[in-house]
mmCIF file of C-alpha atoms (C1' of nucleotides) in Angstrom:
data_model
loop_
_atom_site.group_PDB
_atom_site.id
_atom_site.type_symbol
_atom_site.label_atom_id
_atom_site.label_comp_id
_atom_site.label_asym_id
_atom_site.label_seq_id
_atom_site.Cartn_x
_atom_site.Cartn_y
_atom_site.Cartn_z
ATOM 1 C CA UNK A 1 -29.178 99.525 -121.117
ATOM 2 C CA UNK A 2 -30.593 102.874 -120.166
ATOM 3 C CA UNK A 3 -28.361 104.729 -122.493
ATOM 4 C CA UNK A 4 -31.254 106.096 -124.498
ATOM 5 C CA UNK A 5 -32.757 107.401 -121.320
ATOM 6 C CA UNK A 6 -29.465 108.939 -120.335
ATOM 7 C CA UNK A 7 -29.271 110.668 -123.649
ATOM 8 C CA UNK A 8 -32.797 111.884 -123.164
ATOM 9 C CA UNK A 9 -31.934 113.451 -119.852
ATOM 10 C CA UNK A 10 -28.748 114.814 -121.192
ATOM 11 C CA UNK A 11 -30.576 116.207 -124.193
ATOM 12 C CA UNK A 12 -33.174 117.897 -122.050
ATOM 13 C CA UNK A 13 -30.522 119.486 -119.939
ATOM 14 C CA UNK A 14 -28.708 120.635 -123.017
ATOM 15 C CA UNK A 15 -31.879 121.980 -124.594
ATOM 16 C CA UNK A 16 -32.461 123.944 -121.434
ATOM 17 C CA UNK A 17 -28.987 125.344 -121.643
ATOM 18 C CA UNK A 18 -29.469 126.492 -125.225
ATOM 19 C CA UNK A 19 -32.862 128.007 -124.541
ATOM 20 C CA UNK A 20 -31.441 129.786 -121.524
ATOM 21 C CA UNK A 21 -28.668 131.101 -123.727
ATOM 22 C CA UNK A 22 -31.190 132.481 -126.182
ATOM 23 C CA UNK A 23 -33.168 134.117 -123.414
ATOM 24 C CA UNK A 24 -29.980 135.518 -121.946
ATOM 25 C CA UNK A 25 -29.218 137.136 -125.278
ATOM 26 C CA UNK A 26 -32.611 138.802 -125.256
ATOM 27 C CA UNK A 27 -34.044 136.636 -128.021
ATOM 28 C CA UNK A 28 -37.658 135.558 -128.220
ATOM 29 C CA UNK A 29 -38.671 132.158 -127.022
ATOM 30 C CA UNK A 30 -40.657 130.897 -130.016
ATOM 31 C CA UNK A 31 -42.123 127.558 -130.956
ATOM 32 C CA UNK A 32 -39.930 127.266 -133.992
ATOM 33 C CA UNK A 33 -36.782 127.808 -131.976
ATOM 34 C CA UNK A 34 -37.844 125.375 -129.314
ATOM 35 C CA UNK A 35 -38.492 122.804 -132.000
ATOM 36 C CA UNK A 36 -35.063 123.272 -133.537
ATOM 37 C CA UNK A 37 -33.300 123.237 -130.187
ATOM 38 C CA UNK A 38 -35.082 120.100 -129.066
ATOM 39 C CA UNK A 39 -34.511 118.407 -132.382
ATOM 40 C CA UNK A 40 -30.857 119.217 -131.985
ATOM 41 C CA UNK A 41 -30.595 117.994 -128.424
ATOM 42 C CA UNK A 42 -32.414 114.677 -128.731
ATOM 43 C CA UNK A 43 -29.565 113.462 -130.940
ATOM 44 C CA UNK A 44 -26.557 112.150 -129.082
ATOM 45 C CA UNK A 45 -24.340 113.427 -131.879
ATOM 46 C CA UNK A 46 -24.498 115.804 -134.769
ATOM 47 C CA UNK A 47 -27.473 116.517 -136.996
ATOM 48 C CA UNK A 48 -27.925 117.874 -140.483
ATOM 49 C CA UNK A 49 -30.343 120.723 -141.134
ATOM 50 C CA UNK A 50 -32.589 118.283 -142.997
ATOM 51 C CA UNK A 51 -32.698 115.962 -139.989
ATOM 52 C CA UNK A 52 -33.442 118.869 -137.720
ATOM 53 C CA UNK A 53 -36.258 119.938 -139.995
ATOM 54 C CA UNK A 54 -37.797 116.496 -139.915
ATOM 55 C CA UNK A 55 -37.461 116.062 -136.172
ATOM 56 C CA UNK A 56 -38.477 119.649 -135.562
ATOM 57 C CA UNK A 57 -41.666 119.200 -137.549
ATOM 58 C CA UNK A 58 -42.700 116.430 -135.222
ATOM 59 C CA UNK A 59 -42.830 119.137 -132.589
ATOM 60 C CA UNK A 60 -43.854 122.137 -134.656
ATOM 61 C CA UNK A 61 -45.323 121.034 -137.992
ATOM 62 C CA UNK A 62 -45.147 124.515 -139.493
ATOM 63 C CA UNK A 63 -41.372 124.631 -139.202
ATOM 64 C CA UNK A 64 -39.665 125.806 -142.383
ATOM 65 C CA UNK A 65 -36.146 124.968 -143.555
ATOM 66 C CA UNK A 66 -35.177 128.595 -143.583
ATOM 67 C CA UNK A 67 -36.012 128.866 -139.904
ATOM 68 C CA UNK A 68 -33.811 125.901 -139.116
ATOM 69 C CA UNK A 69 -30.912 127.645 -140.817
ATOM 70 C CA UNK A 70 -31.609 130.957 -139.171
ATOM 71 C CA UNK A 71 -31.905 129.410 -135.757
ATOM 72 C CA UNK A 72 -28.679 127.486 -136.207
ATOM 73 C CA UNK A 73 -26.888 130.627 -137.368
ATOM 74 C CA UNK A 74 -28.143 132.445 -134.340
ATOM 75 C CA UNK A 75 -27.160 129.696 -131.940
ATOM 76 C CA UNK A 76 -23.764 129.477 -133.542
ATOM 77 C CA UNK A 77 -23.209 133.218 -133.278
ATOM 78 C CA UNK A 78 -23.982 132.903 -129.583
ATOM 79 C CA UNK A 79 -21.495 130.078 -129.286
ATOM 80 C CA UNK A 80 -24.213 127.625 -128.291
ATOM 81 C CA UNK A 81 -23.845 125.224 -131.186
ATOM 82 C CA UNK A 82 -20.879 124.114 -133.194
ATOM 83 C CA UNK A 83 -20.919 123.731 -136.955
ATOM 84 C CA UNK A 84 -19.207 120.751 -138.547
ATOM 85 C CA UNK A 85 -18.236 121.148 -142.157
ATOM 86 C CA UNK A 86 -18.466 118.216 -144.497
ATOM 87 C CA UNK A 87 -16.175 117.731 -147.437
ATOM 88 C CA UNK A 88 -19.175 117.923 -149.761
ATOM 89 C CA UNK A 89 -19.933 121.418 -148.559
ATOM 90 C CA UNK A 90 -22.865 120.656 -146.333
ATOM 91 C CA UNK A 91 -22.861 121.255 -142.632
ATOM 92 C CA UNK A 92 -24.095 119.522 -139.569
ATOM 93 C CA UNK A 93 -24.495 120.838 -136.077
ATOM 94 C CA UNK A 94 -24.113 119.810 -132.482
ATOM 95 C CA UNK A 95 -24.611 121.587 -129.181
ATOM 96 C CA UNK A 96 -21.363 123.299 -128.290
ATOM 97 C CA UNK A 97 -19.246 121.394 -125.804
ATOM 98 C CA UNK A 98 -18.301 123.045 -122.561
ATOM 99 C CA UNK A 99 -14.539 122.766 -122.981
ATOM 100 C CA UNK A 100 -12.382 123.024 -126.048
ATOM 101 C CA UNK A 101 -12.161 119.646 -127.683
ATOM 102 C CA UNK A 102 -12.340 117.897 -130.987
ATOM 103 C CA UNK A 103 -14.488 115.365 -132.803
ATOM 104 C CA UNK A 104 -14.093 111.860 -134.007
ATOM 105 C CA UNK A 105 -16.500 110.730 -136.676
ATOM 106 C CA UNK A 106 -17.171 107.106 -137.427
ATOM 107 C CA UNK A 107 -16.658 106.526 -141.108
ATOM 108 C CA UNK A 108 -19.280 103.812 -141.127
ATOM 109 C CA UNK A 109 -22.200 104.965 -139.004
ATOM 110 C CA UNK A 110 -21.384 108.682 -139.085
ATOM 111 C CA UNK A 111 -21.673 108.922 -135.321
ATOM 112 C CA UNK A 112 -19.663 111.829 -134.005
ATOM 113 C CA UNK A 113 -18.395 112.213 -130.488
ATOM 114 C CA UNK A 114 -16.463 114.842 -128.693
ATOM 115 C CA UNK A 115 -13.289 114.290 -126.774
ATOM 116 C CA UNK A 116 -11.432 116.740 -124.628
ATOM 117 C CA UNK A 117 -7.888 117.833 -124.761
ATOM 118 C CA UNK A 118 -6.074 119.723 -127.406
ATOM 119 C CA UNK A 119 -2.493 118.959 -128.284
ATOM 120 C CA UNK A 120 -2.351 121.382 -131.170
ATOM 121 C CA UNK A 121 0.243 123.458 -129.383
ATOM 122 C CA UNK A 122 3.243 121.563 -130.630
ATOM 123 C CA UNK A 123 1.876 121.515 -134.148
ATOM 124 C CA UNK A 124 1.316 125.257 -134.026
ATOM 125 C CA UNK A 125 4.856 125.702 -132.794
ATOM 126 C CA UNK A 126 6.326 123.725 -135.634
ATOM 127 C CA UNK A 127 4.133 125.574 -138.104
ATOM 128 C CA UNK A 128 5.474 128.820 -136.721
ATOM 129 C CA UNK A 129 9.026 127.608 -136.934
ATOM 130 C CA UNK A 130 8.717 126.385 -140.506
ATOM 131 C CA UNK A 131 6.467 128.996 -142.054
ATOM 132 C CA UNK A 132 6.577 132.090 -139.862
ATOM 133 C CA UNK A 133 2.808 131.997 -139.472
ATOM 134 C CA UNK A 134 1.355 132.625 -136.052
ATOM 135 C CA UNK A 135 -1.547 130.303 -135.446
ATOM 136 C CA UNK A 136 -4.719 131.804 -134.032
ATOM 137 C CA UNK A 137 -7.227 129.060 -134.514
ATOM 138 C CA UNK A 138 -7.487 125.569 -135.787
ATOM 139 C CA UNK A 139 -10.011 123.118 -136.932
ATOM 140 C CA UNK A 140 -9.506 119.416 -136.667
ATOM 141 C CA UNK A 141 -11.655 116.464 -137.449
ATOM 142 C CA UNK A 142 -10.634 112.871 -136.955
ATOM 143 C CA UNK A 143 -12.208 109.977 -138.801
ATOM 144 C CA UNK A 144 -12.122 106.334 -137.901
ATOM 145 C CA UNK A 145 -14.301 103.577 -136.542
ATOM 146 C CA UNK A 146 -16.415 103.655 -133.438
ATOM 147 C CA UNK A 147 -16.225 100.644 -131.116
ATOM 148 C CA UNK A 148 -19.581 99.283 -132.276
ATOM 149 C CA UNK A 149 -18.764 99.391 -135.945
ATOM 150 C CA UNK A 150 -15.311 98.032 -135.337
ATOM 151 C CA UNK A 151 -16.787 95.088 -133.508
ATOM 152 C CA UNK A 152 -19.727 94.590 -135.846
ATOM 153 C CA UNK A 153 -18.165 95.318 -139.130
ATOM 154 C CA UNK A 154 -14.547 94.327 -138.993
ATOM 155 C CA UNK A 155 -15.207 91.863 -141.775
ATOM 156 C CA UNK A 156 -17.659 93.924 -143.822
ATOM 157 C CA UNK A 157 -16.883 97.105 -145.689
ATOM 158 C CA UNK A 158 -18.245 100.396 -144.599
ATOM 159 C CA UNK A 159 -21.861 101.213 -145.268
ATOM 160 C CA UNK A 160 -22.380 104.106 -147.635
ATOM 161 C CA UNK B 1 14.308 139.035 -154.920
ATOM 162 C CA UNK B 2 14.071 136.200 -157.365
ATOM 163 C CA UNK B 3 11.363 134.490 -155.487
ATOM 164 C CA UNK B 4 8.922 134.755 -158.376
ATOM 165 C CA UNK B 5 11.427 133.091 -160.594
ATOM 166 C CA UNK B 6 11.966 130.377 -158.042
ATOM 167 C CA UNK B 7 8.259 129.766 -157.932
ATOM 168 C CA UNK B 8 8.240 129.630 -161.685
ATOM 169 C CA UNK B 9 10.875 126.945 -161.739
ATOM 170 C CA UNK B 10 9.216 125.150 -158.900
ATOM 171 C CA UNK B 11 5.881 125.357 -160.666
ATOM 172 C CA UNK B 12 7.268 123.953 -163.887
ATOM 173 C CA UNK B 13 8.809 121.062 -162.075
ATOM 174 C CA UNK B 14 5.595 120.415 -160.282
ATOM 175 C CA UNK B 15 3.544 120.646 -163.473
ATOM 176 C CA UNK B 16 5.864 118.083 -164.993
ATOM 177 C CA UNK B 17 5.312 115.816 -162.049
ATOM 178 C CA UNK B 18 1.545 116.034 -162.360
ATOM 179 C CA UNK B 19 1.575 115.496 -166.104
ATOM 180 C CA UNK B 20 3.867 112.533 -165.630
ATOM 181 C CA UNK B 21 1.449 111.175 -163.072
ATOM 182 C CA UNK B 22 -1.408 111.445 -165.549
ATOM 183 C CA UNK B 23 0.597 109.734 -168.241
ATOM 184 C CA UNK B 24 1.620 107.045 -165.786
ATOM 185 C CA UNK B 25 -2.034 106.382 -165.072
ATOM 186 C CA UNK B 26 -2.681 105.901 -168.768
ATOM 187 C CA UNK B 27 -4.626 109.128 -169.190
ATOM 188 C CA UNK B 28 -4.560 111.239 -172.318
ATOM 189 C CA UNK B 29 -2.336 114.262 -172.479
ATOM 190 C CA UNK B 30 -4.799 116.913 -173.633
ATOM 191 C CA UNK B 31 -4.614 120.670 -173.967
ATOM 192 C CA UNK B 32 -7.319 121.185 -171.429
ATOM 193 C CA UNK B 33 -5.504 119.117 -168.838
ATOM 194 C CA UNK B 34 -2.216 120.820 -169.498
ATOM 195 C CA UNK B 35 -3.913 124.169 -169.054
ATOM 196 C CA UNK B 36 -5.424 123.171 -165.715
ATOM 197 C CA UNK B 37 -2.191 121.646 -164.473
ATOM 198 C CA UNK B 38 -0.143 124.663 -165.427
ATOM 199 C CA UNK B 39 -2.697 127.044 -163.990
ATOM 200 C CA UNK B 40 -2.491 125.069 -160.778
ATOM 201 C CA UNK B 41 1.277 125.007 -160.638
ATOM 202 C CA UNK B 42 2.033 128.661 -161.391
ATOM 203 C CA UNK B 43 0.417 129.571 -158.083
ATOM 204 C CA UNK B 44 2.678 129.302 -155.052
ATOM 205 C CA UNK B 45 -0.308 128.306 -152.962
ATOM 206 C CA UNK B 46 -3.832 127.064 -153.399
ATOM 207 C CA UNK B 47 -6.237 128.034 -156.163
ATOM 208 C CA UNK B 48 -9.983 128.009 -156.532
ATOM 209 C CA UNK B 49 -11.605 126.355 -159.546
ATOM 210 C CA UNK B 50 -12.614 129.808 -160.777
ATOM 211 C CA UNK B 51 -9.007 131.009 -160.610
ATOM 212 C CA UNK B 52 -7.848 127.924 -162.416
ATOM 213 C CA UNK B 53 -10.416 128.508 -165.120
ATOM 214 C CA UNK B 54 -9.260 132.071 -165.611
ATOM 215 C CA UNK B 55 -5.567 131.205 -165.665
ATOM 216 C CA UNK B 56 -6.202 128.115 -167.711
ATOM 217 C CA UNK B 57 -8.028 130.097 -170.360
ATOM 218 C CA UNK B 58 -4.941 132.198 -170.869
ATOM 219 C CA UNK B 59 -3.367 128.979 -172.077
ATOM 220 C CA UNK B 60 -6.339 127.214 -173.637
ATOM 221 C CA UNK B 61 -9.169 129.684 -174.286
ATOM 222 C CA UNK B 62 -11.736 126.961 -174.898
ATOM 223 C CA UNK B 63 -11.380 125.619 -171.373
ATOM 224 C CA UNK B 64 -14.724 125.027 -169.665
ATOM 225 C CA UNK B 65 -15.450 125.045 -165.932
ATOM 226 C CA UNK B 66 -16.657 121.498 -166.041
ATOM 227 C CA UNK B 67 -13.301 120.384 -167.367
ATOM 228 C CA UNK B 68 -11.510 122.134 -164.546
ATOM 229 C CA UNK B 69 -13.603 120.197 -162.072
ATOM 230 C CA UNK B 70 -13.162 116.912 -163.853
ATOM 231 C CA UNK B 71 -9.432 117.357 -164.134
ATOM 232 C CA UNK B 72 -9.137 118.243 -160.486
ATOM 233 C CA UNK B 73 -11.200 115.213 -159.497
ATOM 234 C CA UNK B 74 -8.989 113.025 -161.601
ATOM 235 C CA UNK B 75 -5.786 114.485 -160.187
ATOM 236 C CA UNK B 76 -7.119 114.121 -156.698
ATOM 237 C CA UNK B 77 -8.084 110.506 -157.247
ATOM 238 C CA UNK B 78 -4.527 109.904 -158.367
ATOM 239 C CA UNK B 79 -3.241 111.607 -155.247
ATOM 240 C CA UNK B 80 -1.595 114.349 -157.266
ATOM 241 C CA UNK B 81 -3.514 117.278 -155.883
ATOM 242 C CA UNK B 82 -4.947 117.994 -152.492
ATOM 243 C CA UNK B 83 -8.359 119.491 -151.937
ATOM 244 C CA UNK B 84 -8.832 122.145 -149.292
ATOM 245 C CA UNK B 85 -12.345 122.604 -148.014
ATOM 246 C CA UNK B 86 -13.630 126.023 -147.100
ATOM 247 C CA UNK B 87 -16.190 126.615 -144.408
ATOM 248 C CA UNK B 88 -18.540 128.053 -147.033
ATOM 249 C CA UNK B 89 -18.543 124.763 -148.881
ATOM 250 C CA UNK B 90 -16.282 125.700 -151.743
ATOM 251 C CA UNK B 91 -12.970 124.035 -152.375
ATOM 252 C CA UNK B 92 -9.551 125.062 -153.465
ATOM 253 C CA UNK B 93 -6.700 122.926 -154.650
ATOM 254 C CA UNK B 94 -2.953 122.650 -154.456
ATOM 255 C CA UNK B 95 -0.441 120.191 -155.853
ATOM 256 C CA UNK B 96 -0.049 117.396 -153.350
ATOM 257 C CA UNK B 97 3.005 117.745 -151.153
ATOM 258 C CA UNK B 98 5.545 114.984 -151.154
ATOM 259 C CA UNK B 99 5.353 114.240 -147.433
ATOM 260 C CA UNK B 100 2.372 114.231 -145.131
ATOM 261 C CA UNK B 101 1.920 117.698 -143.767
ATOM 262 C CA UNK B 102 -0.674 120.282 -142.948
ATOM 263 C CA UNK B 103 -1.666 123.782 -143.963
ATOM 264 C CA UNK B 104 -1.662 127.164 -142.368
ATOM 265 C CA UNK B 105 -3.905 129.764 -143.914
ATOM 266 C CA UNK B 106 -3.473 133.463 -143.318
ATOM 267 C CA UNK B 107 -6.743 134.876 -142.118
ATOM 268 C CA UNK B 108 -6.018 138.206 -143.735
ATOM 269 C CA UNK B 109 -4.505 137.541 -147.151
ATOM 270 C CA UNK B 110 -5.732 133.940 -147.537
ATOM 271 C CA UNK B 111 -2.270 132.734 -148.437
ATOM 272 C CA UNK B 112 -1.844 129.046 -147.627
ATOM 273 C CA UNK B 113 1.396 127.241 -147.050
ATOM 274 C CA UNK B 114 2.322 123.716 -146.190
ATOM 275 C CA UNK B 115 4.424 122.626 -143.334
ATOM 276 C CA UNK B 116 5.716 119.207 -142.649
ATOM 277 C CA UNK B 117 5.370 117.053 -139.599
ATOM 278 C CA UNK B 118 2.305 115.547 -138.105
ATOM 279 C CA UNK B 119 1.871 115.362 -134.374
ATOM 280 C CA UNK B 120 -1.637 113.997 -134.541
ATOM 281 C CA UNK B 121 -0.537 110.749 -132.959
ATOM 282 C CA UNK B 122 -0.968 111.837 -129.387
ATOM 283 C CA UNK B 123 -4.325 113.356 -130.185
ATOM 284 C CA UNK B 124 -5.460 110.148 -131.842
ATOM 285 C CA UNK B 125 -4.314 108.236 -128.806
ATOM 286 C CA UNK B 126 -6.281 110.387 -126.408
ATOM 287 C CA UNK B 127 -9.302 110.149 -128.680
ATOM 288 C CA UNK B 128 -9.012 106.392 -128.564
ATOM 289 C CA UNK B 129 -8.655 106.390 -124.801
ATOM 290 C CA UNK B 130 -11.627 108.653 -124.230
ATOM 291 C CA UNK B 131 -14.042 107.510 -126.905
ATOM 292 C CA UNK B 132 -12.975 104.057 -128.003
ATOM 293 C CA UNK B 133 -12.769 105.230 -131.608
ATOM 294 C CA UNK B 134 -9.822 104.115 -133.673
ATOM 295 C CA UNK B 135 -8.598 106.970 -135.816
ATOM 296 C CA UNK B 136 -7.899 106.253 -139.457
ATOM 297 C CA UNK B 137 -7.535 109.678 -140.947
ATOM 298 C CA UNK B 138 -7.633 113.273 -139.953
ATOM 299 C CA UNK B 139 -8.067 116.640 -141.434
ATOM 300 C CA UNK B 140 -6.522 119.700 -139.898
ATOM 301 C CA UNK B 141 -6.397 123.287 -140.920
ATOM 302 C CA UNK B 142 -4.649 125.988 -138.966
ATOM 303 C CA UNK B 143 -5.497 129.653 -139.307
ATOM 304 C CA UNK B 144 -3.430 132.610 -138.277
ATOM 305 C CA UNK B 145 -1.360 135.427 -139.683
ATOM 306 C CA UNK B 146 1.462 135.163 -142.165
ATOM 307 C CA UNK B 147 4.634 137.120 -141.424
ATOM 308 C CA UNK B 148 3.802 139.827 -143.968
ATOM 309 C CA UNK B 149 0.343 140.485 -142.661
ATOM 310 C CA UNK B 150 1.543 140.350 -139.088
ATOM 311 C CA UNK B 151 4.151 142.981 -139.850
ATOM 312 C CA UNK B 152 1.824 145.101 -141.929
ATOM 313 C CA UNK B 153 -1.217 144.842 -139.765
ATOM 314 C CA UNK B 154 0.035 144.477 -136.233
ATOM 315 C CA UNK B 155 -1.468 147.812 -135.305
ATOM 316 C CA UNK B 156 -4.782 147.182 -137.010
ATOM 317 C CA UNK B 157 -7.298 144.603 -135.880
ATOM 318 C CA UNK B 158 -7.544 141.412 -137.834
ATOM 319 C CA UNK B 159 -9.556 141.627 -141.013
ATOM 320 C CA UNK B 160 -12.839 139.784 -140.875
ATOM 321 C "C1'" DG C 1 -10.983 104.473 -186.370
ATOM 322 C "C1'" DT C 2 -12.309 104.227 -181.570
ATOM 323 C "C1'" DG C 3 -12.811 105.114 -177.076
ATOM 324 C "C1'" DA C 4 -11.517 108.827 -173.994
ATOM 325 C "C1'" DT C 5 -12.222 113.660 -173.364
ATOM 326 C "C1'" DT C 6 -14.359 117.918 -173.892
ATOM 327 C "C1'" DG C 7 -17.867 121.599 -173.768
ATOM 328 C "C1'" DC C 8 -22.332 123.416 -173.874
ATOM 329 C "C1'" DA C 9 -26.585 123.758 -171.570
ATOM 330 C "C1'" DA C 10 -29.585 122.344 -168.188
ATOM 331 C "C1'" DA C 11 -30.176 120.251 -163.765
ATOM 332 C "C1'" DT C 12 -29.059 119.732 -158.837
ATOM 333 C "C1'" DC C 13 -29.018 120.839 -154.117
ATOM 334 C "C1'" DG C 14 -27.912 123.036 -149.886
ATOM 335 C "C1'" DT C 15 -28.442 127.466 -148.509
ATOM 336 C "C1'" DT C 16 -29.895 132.484 -148.644
ATOM 337 C "C1'" DT C 17 -32.835 136.526 -149.709
ATOM 338 C "C1'" DG C 18 -37.264 139.462 -150.458
ATOM 339 C "C1'" DC C 19 -41.297 140.405 -148.526
ATOM 340 C "C1'" DA C 20 -45.748 140.033 -146.456
ATOM 341 C "C1'" DT C 21 -47.718 137.714 -142.333
ATOM 342 C "C1'" DT C 22 -47.647 136.253 -137.584
ATOM 343 C "C1'" DC C 23 -46.134 136.094 -133.024
ATOM 344 C "C1'" DA C 24 -43.918 137.187 -128.425
ATOM 345 C "C1'" DG C 25 -43.269 140.521 -124.916
ATOM 346 C "C1'" DC D 1 -49.089 147.599 -130.002
ATOM 347 C "C1'" DT D 2 -44.426 147.022 -132.250
ATOM 348 C "C1'" DG D 3 -40.396 145.083 -133.532
ATOM 349 C "C1'" DA D 4 -38.689 140.460 -133.856
ATOM 350 C "C1'" DA D 5 -39.421 136.153 -135.955
ATOM 351 C "C1'" DT D 6 -41.511 133.173 -139.357
ATOM 352 C "C1'" DG D 7 -42.616 131.052 -143.786
ATOM 353 C "C1'" DC D 8 -43.418 130.916 -148.576
ATOM 354 C "C1'" DA D 9 -41.427 131.344 -152.985
ATOM 355 C "C1'" DA D 10 -37.855 132.773 -155.740
ATOM 356 C "C1'" DA D 11 -32.925 133.468 -156.145
ATOM 357 C "C1'" DC D 12 -28.205 131.945 -155.703
ATOM 358 C "C1'" DG D 13 -23.835 129.753 -156.772
ATOM 359 C "C1'" DA D 14 -20.715 126.098 -156.752
ATOM 360 C "C1'" DT D 15 -20.697 121.768 -158.651
ATOM 361 C "C1'" DT D 16 -22.598 117.824 -161.536
ATOM 362 C "C1'" DT D 17 -24.958 115.440 -165.339
ATOM 363 C "C1'" DG D 18 -26.754 114.322 -170.296
ATOM 364 C "C1'" DC D 19 -25.308 114.190 -174.603
ATOM 365 C "C1'" DA D 20 -23.304 115.324 -178.981
ATOM 366 C "C1'" DA D 21 -18.989 116.975 -180.995
ATOM 367 C "C1'" DT D 22 -13.945 116.550 -180.749
ATOM 368 C "C1'" DC D 23 -9.515 114.884 -179.855
ATOM 369 C "C1'" DA D 24 -5.496 111.813 -178.608
ATOM 370 C "C1'" DC D 25 -3.404 107.620 -179.548
#
DNA sequence: GTGATTGCAAATCGTTTGCATTCAG
DNA sequence: CTGAATGCAAACGATTTGCAATCAC
């Protein structure tokens, strides 16, 4: 399988896109930011700030946690990354997808993938009908099992 | 309007339901728990732990924050209250609705109401088709404007 | 009485802020 | 050069934990 390689290419392309976005917004092209962006884009799915710090330090050893947060905030404000909220209050991040979609997270391996399509319309309509609220935005996360974990772990419980 | 009164009645009924649930699970019926449960049920919508502490202390002045959290955890583990996660990592709580439904939160006044019905099925199906993930659970929050705020603030921009 | 429950105080942990230093353009 | 960006250290704030005192049954 060349999947890793594919991801690598994909990640590089994505990193380029994010860096271009930063440049387009008139922001400096610094080592720290490159490190964070690359750390973010080498992962096929989402990353926590701590993971980004660790991976980023492989590229730029001086990298500080605070810079990871600031860079992520900046990228998010530019719409270049998407923040995923965890129930425990922490966040993780992934490069923003091109089209509006949603995530599925594997409850065993924590892998998160994007899928396209958004059928929230009917839900919004019924919300409107029942409550009088007009819906402006929504946030949805699905949880389940990815194919690998389903195959591998049907018998076992989920890993913590 | 007697809506307040209605809520009062509704809240009392709901408080009774929660207390009954605790008793049914073999848990002690303590002052602290009663205070938290009542504080939770007098609100027509969700409450933060801090709000519950304040309201609860009106009933049981000794109430400590830690007890609010522990009681909420317990109620949640019994399926009697539902936890709502905020993007900033905090939580708020509301008595669990009878049927599976979702929430709409007003982006201006923060009021949250339930509505029934769950059209996630089609979304789960398309997730499965596109990603291979099987969906076991989901979490959805809708954001928009409640009728009052829409009426009051139609001319103004939305509050941040 | 006895184990569950409570509350105080201190700890935790992800995240943010103050401020002096360093870097990119 | 000069403002933007960084990093260290300290602050923050919601939530959790250790442990002794208290309460419900």
